[in-house]
């Protein structure tokens, strides 16, 4: 078993089309390039924009980035990421503001770094590496209207009628992707979790002027969380306190059919925070009005050994990833429920019981190494 550390290997001549240039699609493209596949991306947005707020990548993702460009991509991302070595994660009781516990940051691992930063800024680094450093064709402003496949190949049809074919098509264009219906054989309507999230990113200009909130911007990066019944509020400062970000998870009162994402109103945020530590509102007042998958599919296609075995390789990928993805998704719900249903008497006895979980089985996972190790055994089911 060998794990590739360079940016490409000899060509497999497998043609891969990826729909979507988010982190998942870009990672799949870069990893396919590393494994020697011919790859290109189609993205509906007409131009790259630095949008969004905070995004987090654990060490299982960090070790993937670390292998790109001899560590240069990871270094660029680190410079834009939060550094909590000194501050840690401070968890507050929602009403009194009391700091119940401080969770220390784990010691850094240079081979598996952690990144928490602005989604748009980190995305720009990965996008530019794919397009400029590796020369991967990224076709912007091309909306996919249909996915198709036959016995020999698969492909997409674009909104201008152009038909594109490939050996493998990867739908990385989100939960509403048209690829889901083709793969599943039925329309899979998204189901609400029952929760929604208000989120914001803004400069520290007004935070630093307020005696109540300037403490978060004067001494490096910070991360604080307030936990209450069916609600949690997370606030962090990044890039030495110059940028601020908050996330408020609460019971969803909107119609999921109305919009997957839509502008929120600060008045609605204040209603959710009624009766909470005044510091939360003081922070909000300053507000201006998929990676393991990509690594695994690239390895499976390389190990296929020929185009005639690509269908079996794709099925092996599904088998390798399915149970792990389901389990990882479930941990997010488990953490949310742990915080929203906190028994504060028990928390007094054991403050660490509400620490943010850091599961070894998630973060110690090396997707590339694992795919290399298990592929031969898994693919036997499908050949």
Coordinates of C-alpha atoms in Angstrom, one line a residue, residues 14-321:
X14 CA -10.1 7.8 -16.8
X15 CA -12.3 10.8 -17.6
X16 CA -14.0 12.4 -14.6
X17 CA -16.5 15.3 -14.7
X18 CA -17.4 17.0 -11.5
X19 CA -20.4 19.2 -11.0
X20 CA -19.9 21.8 -8.3
X21 CA -16.8 23.8 -7.3
X22 CA -17.4 23.9 -3.6
X23 CA -14.9 22.3 -1.2
X24 CA -16.2 18.9 -2.0
X25 CA -16.0 19.3 -5.7
X26 CA -12.6 20.9 -5.7
X27 CA -11.2 18.3 -3.3
X28 CA -12.5 15.5 -5.6
X29 CA -10.9 17.2 -8.6
X30 CA -7.5 17.8 -7.0
X31 CA -7.4 14.2 -5.7
X32 CA -8.5 12.8 -9.1
X33 CA -5.6 14.9 -10.6
X34 CA -3.2 13.5 -8.0
X35 CA -4.2 10.0 -8.9
X36 CA -3.7 10.5 -12.6
X37 CA -7.3 10.9 -13.8
X38 CA -8.4 13.5 -16.5
X39 CA -10.8 15.8 -14.6
X40 CA -12.8 19.0 -15.2
X41 CA -15.4 20.9 -13.2
X42 CA -18.7 22.6 -14.1
X43 CA -20.0 25.2 -11.8
X44 CA -23.3 27.2 -12.1
X45 CA -22.0 30.4 -10.5
X46 CA -20.6 32.8 -13.1
X47 CA -17.7 34.0 -10.9
X48 CA -15.8 33.2 -7.8
X49 CA -16.9 35.4 -4.9
X50 CA -15.5 35.5 -1.3
X51 CA -18.7 34.8 0.5
X52 CA -19.9 33.0 3.6
X53 CA -18.8 32.9 7.3
X54 CA -16.9 30.4 9.4
X55 CA -16.1 26.9 8.3
X56 CA -14.1 24.2 10.2
X57 CA -11.9 21.4 9.1
X58 CA -10.7 18.8 11.5
X59 CA -7.4 16.9 11.4
X60 CA -9.0 14.2 9.1
X61 CA -9.4 17.0 6.5
X62 CA -6.2 18.8 7.4
X63 CA -4.1 15.8 6.6
X64 CA -5.6 15.8 3.1
X65 CA -4.7 19.5 2.6
X66 CA -1.3 18.9 4.1
X67 CA -0.4 16.6 1.1
X68 CA -1.0 19.2 -1.5
X69 CA 1.8 21.2 -3.0
X70 CA 4.3 19.9 -0.4
X71 CA 2.4 21.5 2.5
X72 CA 2.1 25.0 0.9
X73 CA -1.7 25.0 0.7
X74 CA -2.1 24.0 4.4
X75 CA 0.3 26.8 5.3
X76 CA -1.8 29.4 3.4
X77 CA -4.9 28.1 5.2
X78 CA -3.3 28.2 8.6
X79 CA -2.4 31.9 8.2
X80 CA -6.2 32.6 7.8
X81 CA -7.4 30.3 10.6
X82 CA -8.2 30.8 14.2
X83 CA -5.5 30.0 16.8
X84 CA -6.9 28.8 20.1
X85 CA -3.8 27.4 21.6
X86 CA -3.9 30.0 24.5
X87 CA -7.6 30.7 24.7
X88 CA -9.4 27.4 24.2
X89 CA -13.2 27.1 24.0
X90 CA -15.1 28.8 26.9
X91 CA -18.6 27.4 27.6
X92 CA -21.0 29.7 29.4
X93 CA -24.4 29.1 31.0
X94 CA -26.9 30.9 28.8
X95 CA -28.6 33.1 31.4
X96 CA -25.9 34.1 33.9
X97 CA -23.0 34.2 31.5
X98 CA -21.0 32.1 34.0
X99 CA -18.0 30.3 32.4
X100 CA -18.8 26.7 33.3
X101 CA -15.8 25.1 31.7
X102 CA -12.9 25.9 29.4
X103 CA -12.0 23.2 26.9
X104 CA -8.3 23.4 26.0
X105 CA -7.3 23.1 22.3
X106 CA -5.6 19.8 21.5
X107 CA -1.8 20.0 20.8
X108 CA -1.2 20.8 17.1
X109 CA -0.2 18.0 14.7
X110 CA 1.8 19.4 11.8
X111 CA 0.8 16.4 9.7
X112 CA -2.9 16.8 10.4
X113 CA -3.6 20.5 11.0
X114 CA -7.0 22.0 12.0
X115 CA -8.4 25.0 10.1
X116 CA -11.2 27.3 11.2
X117 CA -11.6 30.4 9.1
X118 CA -13.7 32.4 6.6
X119 CA -15.3 30.0 4.2
X120 CA -14.7 32.3 1.2
X121 CA -11.1 33.0 2.0
X122 CA -10.2 29.4 2.5
X123 CA -12.2 28.4 -0.6
X124 CA -10.2 30.9 -2.7
X125 CA -7.0 29.2 -1.7
X126 CA -8.3 25.7 -2.8
X127 CA -9.9 27.1 -5.9
X128 CA -6.8 28.8 -7.1
X129 CA -4.6 25.8 -6.4
X130 CA -6.9 23.6 -8.6
X131 CA -7.2 26.1 -11.4
X132 CA -3.9 28.0 -11.4
X133 CA -1.4 25.6 -9.9
X134 CA -2.7 22.3 -11.3
X135 CA -4.4 23.6 -14.5
X136 CA -7.7 21.8 -13.8
X137 CA -10.4 23.2 -16.2
X138 CA -13.1 24.9 -14.2
X139 CA -16.1 26.0 -16.3
X140 CA -18.0 28.7 -14.5
X141 CA -21.5 29.9 -15.4
X142 CA -22.5 26.4 -16.6
X143 CA -25.7 25.1 -15.0
X144 CA -26.5 21.4 -15.3
X145 CA -30.0 20.7 -16.3
X146 CA -29.7 16.9 -16.5
X147 CA -27.5 14.0 -15.6
X148 CA -27.5 10.9 -17.8
X149 CA -25.8 7.5 -18.1
X150 CA -25.8 4.4 -20.3
X151 CA -23.9 1.1 -20.3
X152 CA -20.7 2.7 -21.5
X153 CA -20.4 6.2 -20.0
X154 CA -22.1 8.9 -18.0
X155 CA -22.5 12.6 -18.5
X156 CA -24.4 15.9 -18.1
X157 CA -26.4 18.3 -20.2
X158 CA -25.8 22.0 -19.7
X159 CA -28.4 24.8 -19.9
X160 CA -27.2 25.7 -23.4
X161 CA -27.9 22.2 -24.6
X162 CA -24.3 21.0 -24.6
X163 CA -23.9 17.3 -23.9
X164 CA -20.7 16.4 -21.9
X165 CA -19.6 12.7 -21.5
X166 CA -17.2 11.0 -19.2
X167 CA -16.3 7.7 -17.6
X168 CA -17.5 9.0 -14.2
X169 CA -19.6 11.9 -13.2
X170 CA -19.4 13.2 -9.6
X171 CA -22.4 15.3 -8.4
X172 CA -20.9 17.7 -5.8
X173 CA -23.6 20.4 -6.3
X174 CA -25.3 20.1 -2.9
X175 CA -28.3 18.5 -1.3
X176 CA -30.6 19.6 -4.1
X177 CA -28.5 18.1 -6.8
X178 CA -30.3 16.6 -9.8
X179 CA -27.9 13.7 -9.5
X180 CA -29.6 12.4 -6.4
X181 CA -32.8 11.6 -8.3
X182 CA -30.8 9.7 -11.0
X183 CA -28.8 7.7 -8.5
X184 CA -31.7 7.0 -6.1
X185 CA -34.4 6.4 -8.7
X186 CA -36.8 8.8 -7.0
X187 CA -37.0 12.4 -5.9
X188 CA -35.5 12.7 -2.5
X189 CA -37.0 15.8 -0.9
X190 CA -34.8 17.4 1.8
X191 CA -36.2 16.9 5.3
X192 CA -35.9 19.6 8.0
X193 CA -33.9 18.7 11.1
X194 CA -36.3 20.9 13.0
X195 CA -33.5 23.4 13.6
X196 CA -32.2 26.5 11.8
X197 CA -29.1 28.7 12.1
X198 CA -28.6 32.4 12.1
X199 CA -25.0 33.3 11.2
X200 CA -22.9 36.4 10.6
X201 CA -19.3 37.5 9.9
X202 CA -18.2 41.1 10.3
X203 CA -15.1 43.2 11.1
X204 CA -14.3 44.2 14.7
X205 CA -14.8 47.9 14.1
X206 CA -17.8 48.3 16.4
X207 CA -16.8 45.5 18.8
X208 CA -13.6 47.3 19.7
X209 CA -15.4 50.6 20.5
X210 CA -17.7 49.0 23.1
X211 CA -16.2 48.4 26.6
X212 CA -18.4 45.3 27.0
X213 CA -17.2 43.6 23.9
X214 CA -13.7 44.9 23.2
X215 CA -12.2 42.2 25.4
X216 CA -12.8 39.7 22.6
X217 CA -10.7 41.6 20.1
X218 CA -7.7 42.8 22.1
X219 CA -5.8 39.7 23.0
X220 CA -5.7 37.3 20.0
X221 CA -8.3 34.8 18.8
X222 CA -11.2 33.7 21.0
X223 CA -14.0 31.1 21.0
X224 CA -17.0 31.3 23.3
X225 CA -20.2 29.3 23.5
X226 CA -23.5 30.0 25.4
X227 CA -25.7 26.9 25.9
X228 CA -29.4 27.0 26.7
X229 CA -32.6 25.1 26.3
X230 CA -32.9 24.2 22.6
X231 CA -30.5 27.0 21.6
X232 CA -26.8 27.5 21.5
X233 CA -24.8 30.6 20.5
X234 CA -21.2 30.4 19.4
X235 CA -19.0 33.4 19.0
X236 CA -15.4 33.6 17.8
X237 CA -12.8 36.2 16.8
X238 CA -10.2 35.4 14.1
X239 CA -7.0 36.7 12.6
X240 CA -5.8 38.2 15.9
X241 CA -9.3 39.5 16.8
X242 CA -9.8 41.5 13.6
X243 CA -12.7 39.5 12.3
X244 CA -15.8 38.3 14.2
X245 CA -18.3 35.5 13.6
X246 CA -21.3 34.2 15.5
X247 CA -23.7 31.3 14.9
X248 CA -27.1 30.8 16.6
X249 CA -28.8 27.4 16.4
X250 CA -32.4 27.4 17.3
X251 CA -35.8 25.7 16.6
X252 CA -36.8 26.3 13.0
X253 CA -40.0 28.2 12.3
X254 CA -39.5 28.7 8.6
X255 CA -40.8 26.6 5.7
X256 CA -38.0 24.5 4.1
X257 CA -39.7 24.8 0.7
X258 CA -39.5 28.6 1.0
X259 CA -35.7 28.8 0.8
X260 CA -32.7 26.8 1.8
X261 CA -31.0 30.0 2.8
X262 CA -32.5 33.5 3.2
X263 CA -31.6 36.8 5.0
X264 CA -32.3 36.9 8.7
X265 CA -33.5 39.9 10.8
X266 CA -31.6 41.0 13.9
X267 CA -35.0 41.5 15.7
X268 CA -35.7 37.8 15.3
X269 CA -32.3 36.9 16.7
X270 CA -33.0 39.2 19.7
X271 CA -36.3 37.2 20.4
X272 CA -34.4 33.9 20.5
X273 CA -31.9 35.5 23.0
X274 CA -34.5 36.9 25.4
X275 CA -33.5 36.2 29.0
X276 CA -30.0 35.3 28.0
X277 CA -26.7 36.8 29.2
X278 CA -26.7 40.4 27.9
X279 CA -23.3 39.8 26.4
X280 CA -24.9 37.8 23.7
X281 CA -27.1 40.6 22.6
X282 CA -24.2 43.1 22.9
X283 CA -22.2 40.9 20.4
X284 CA -25.1 40.6 18.0
X285 CA -25.7 44.3 18.0
X286 CA -22.3 44.8 16.3
X287 CA -23.4 42.8 13.3
X288 CA -23.8 44.8 10.1
X289 CA -27.2 44.8 8.6
X290 CA -16.9 17.2 1.8
X291 CA -13.4 16.2 1.5
X292 CA -12.9 12.5 2.5
X293 CA -15.3 11.6 -0.3
X294 CA -13.1 13.2 -2.9
X295 CA -10.0 11.4 -1.7
X296 CA -11.8 8.0 -1.6
X297 CA -13.3 8.1 -5.1
X298 CA -10.0 9.2 -6.6
X299 CA -8.2 6.2 -5.0
X300 CA -10.9 3.8 -6.1
X301 CA -10.8 4.9 -9.7
X302 CA -7.0 4.6 -9.7
X303 CA -7.2 1.1 -8.2
X304 CA -9.8 0.0 -10.8
X305 CA -7.0 -0.9 -13.1
X306 CA -9.0 -0.2 -16.3
X307 CA -12.1 1.5 -17.6
X308 CA -14.0 -1.8 -17.7
X309 CA -13.8 -1.9 -13.9
X310 CA -14.9 1.6 -13.2
X311 CA -18.5 0.7 -12.3
X312 CA -17.2 -1.8 -9.7
X313 CA -14.8 0.9 -8.4
X314 CA -17.7 3.4 -8.0
X315 CA -19.7 0.7 -6.1
X316 CA -16.7 0.0 -3.9
X317 CA -16.4 3.7 -3.1
X318 CA -20.1 3.8 -1.9
X319 CA -19.5 0.7 0.2
X320 CA -16.3 2.2 1.8
X321 CA -17.9 5.6 2.6

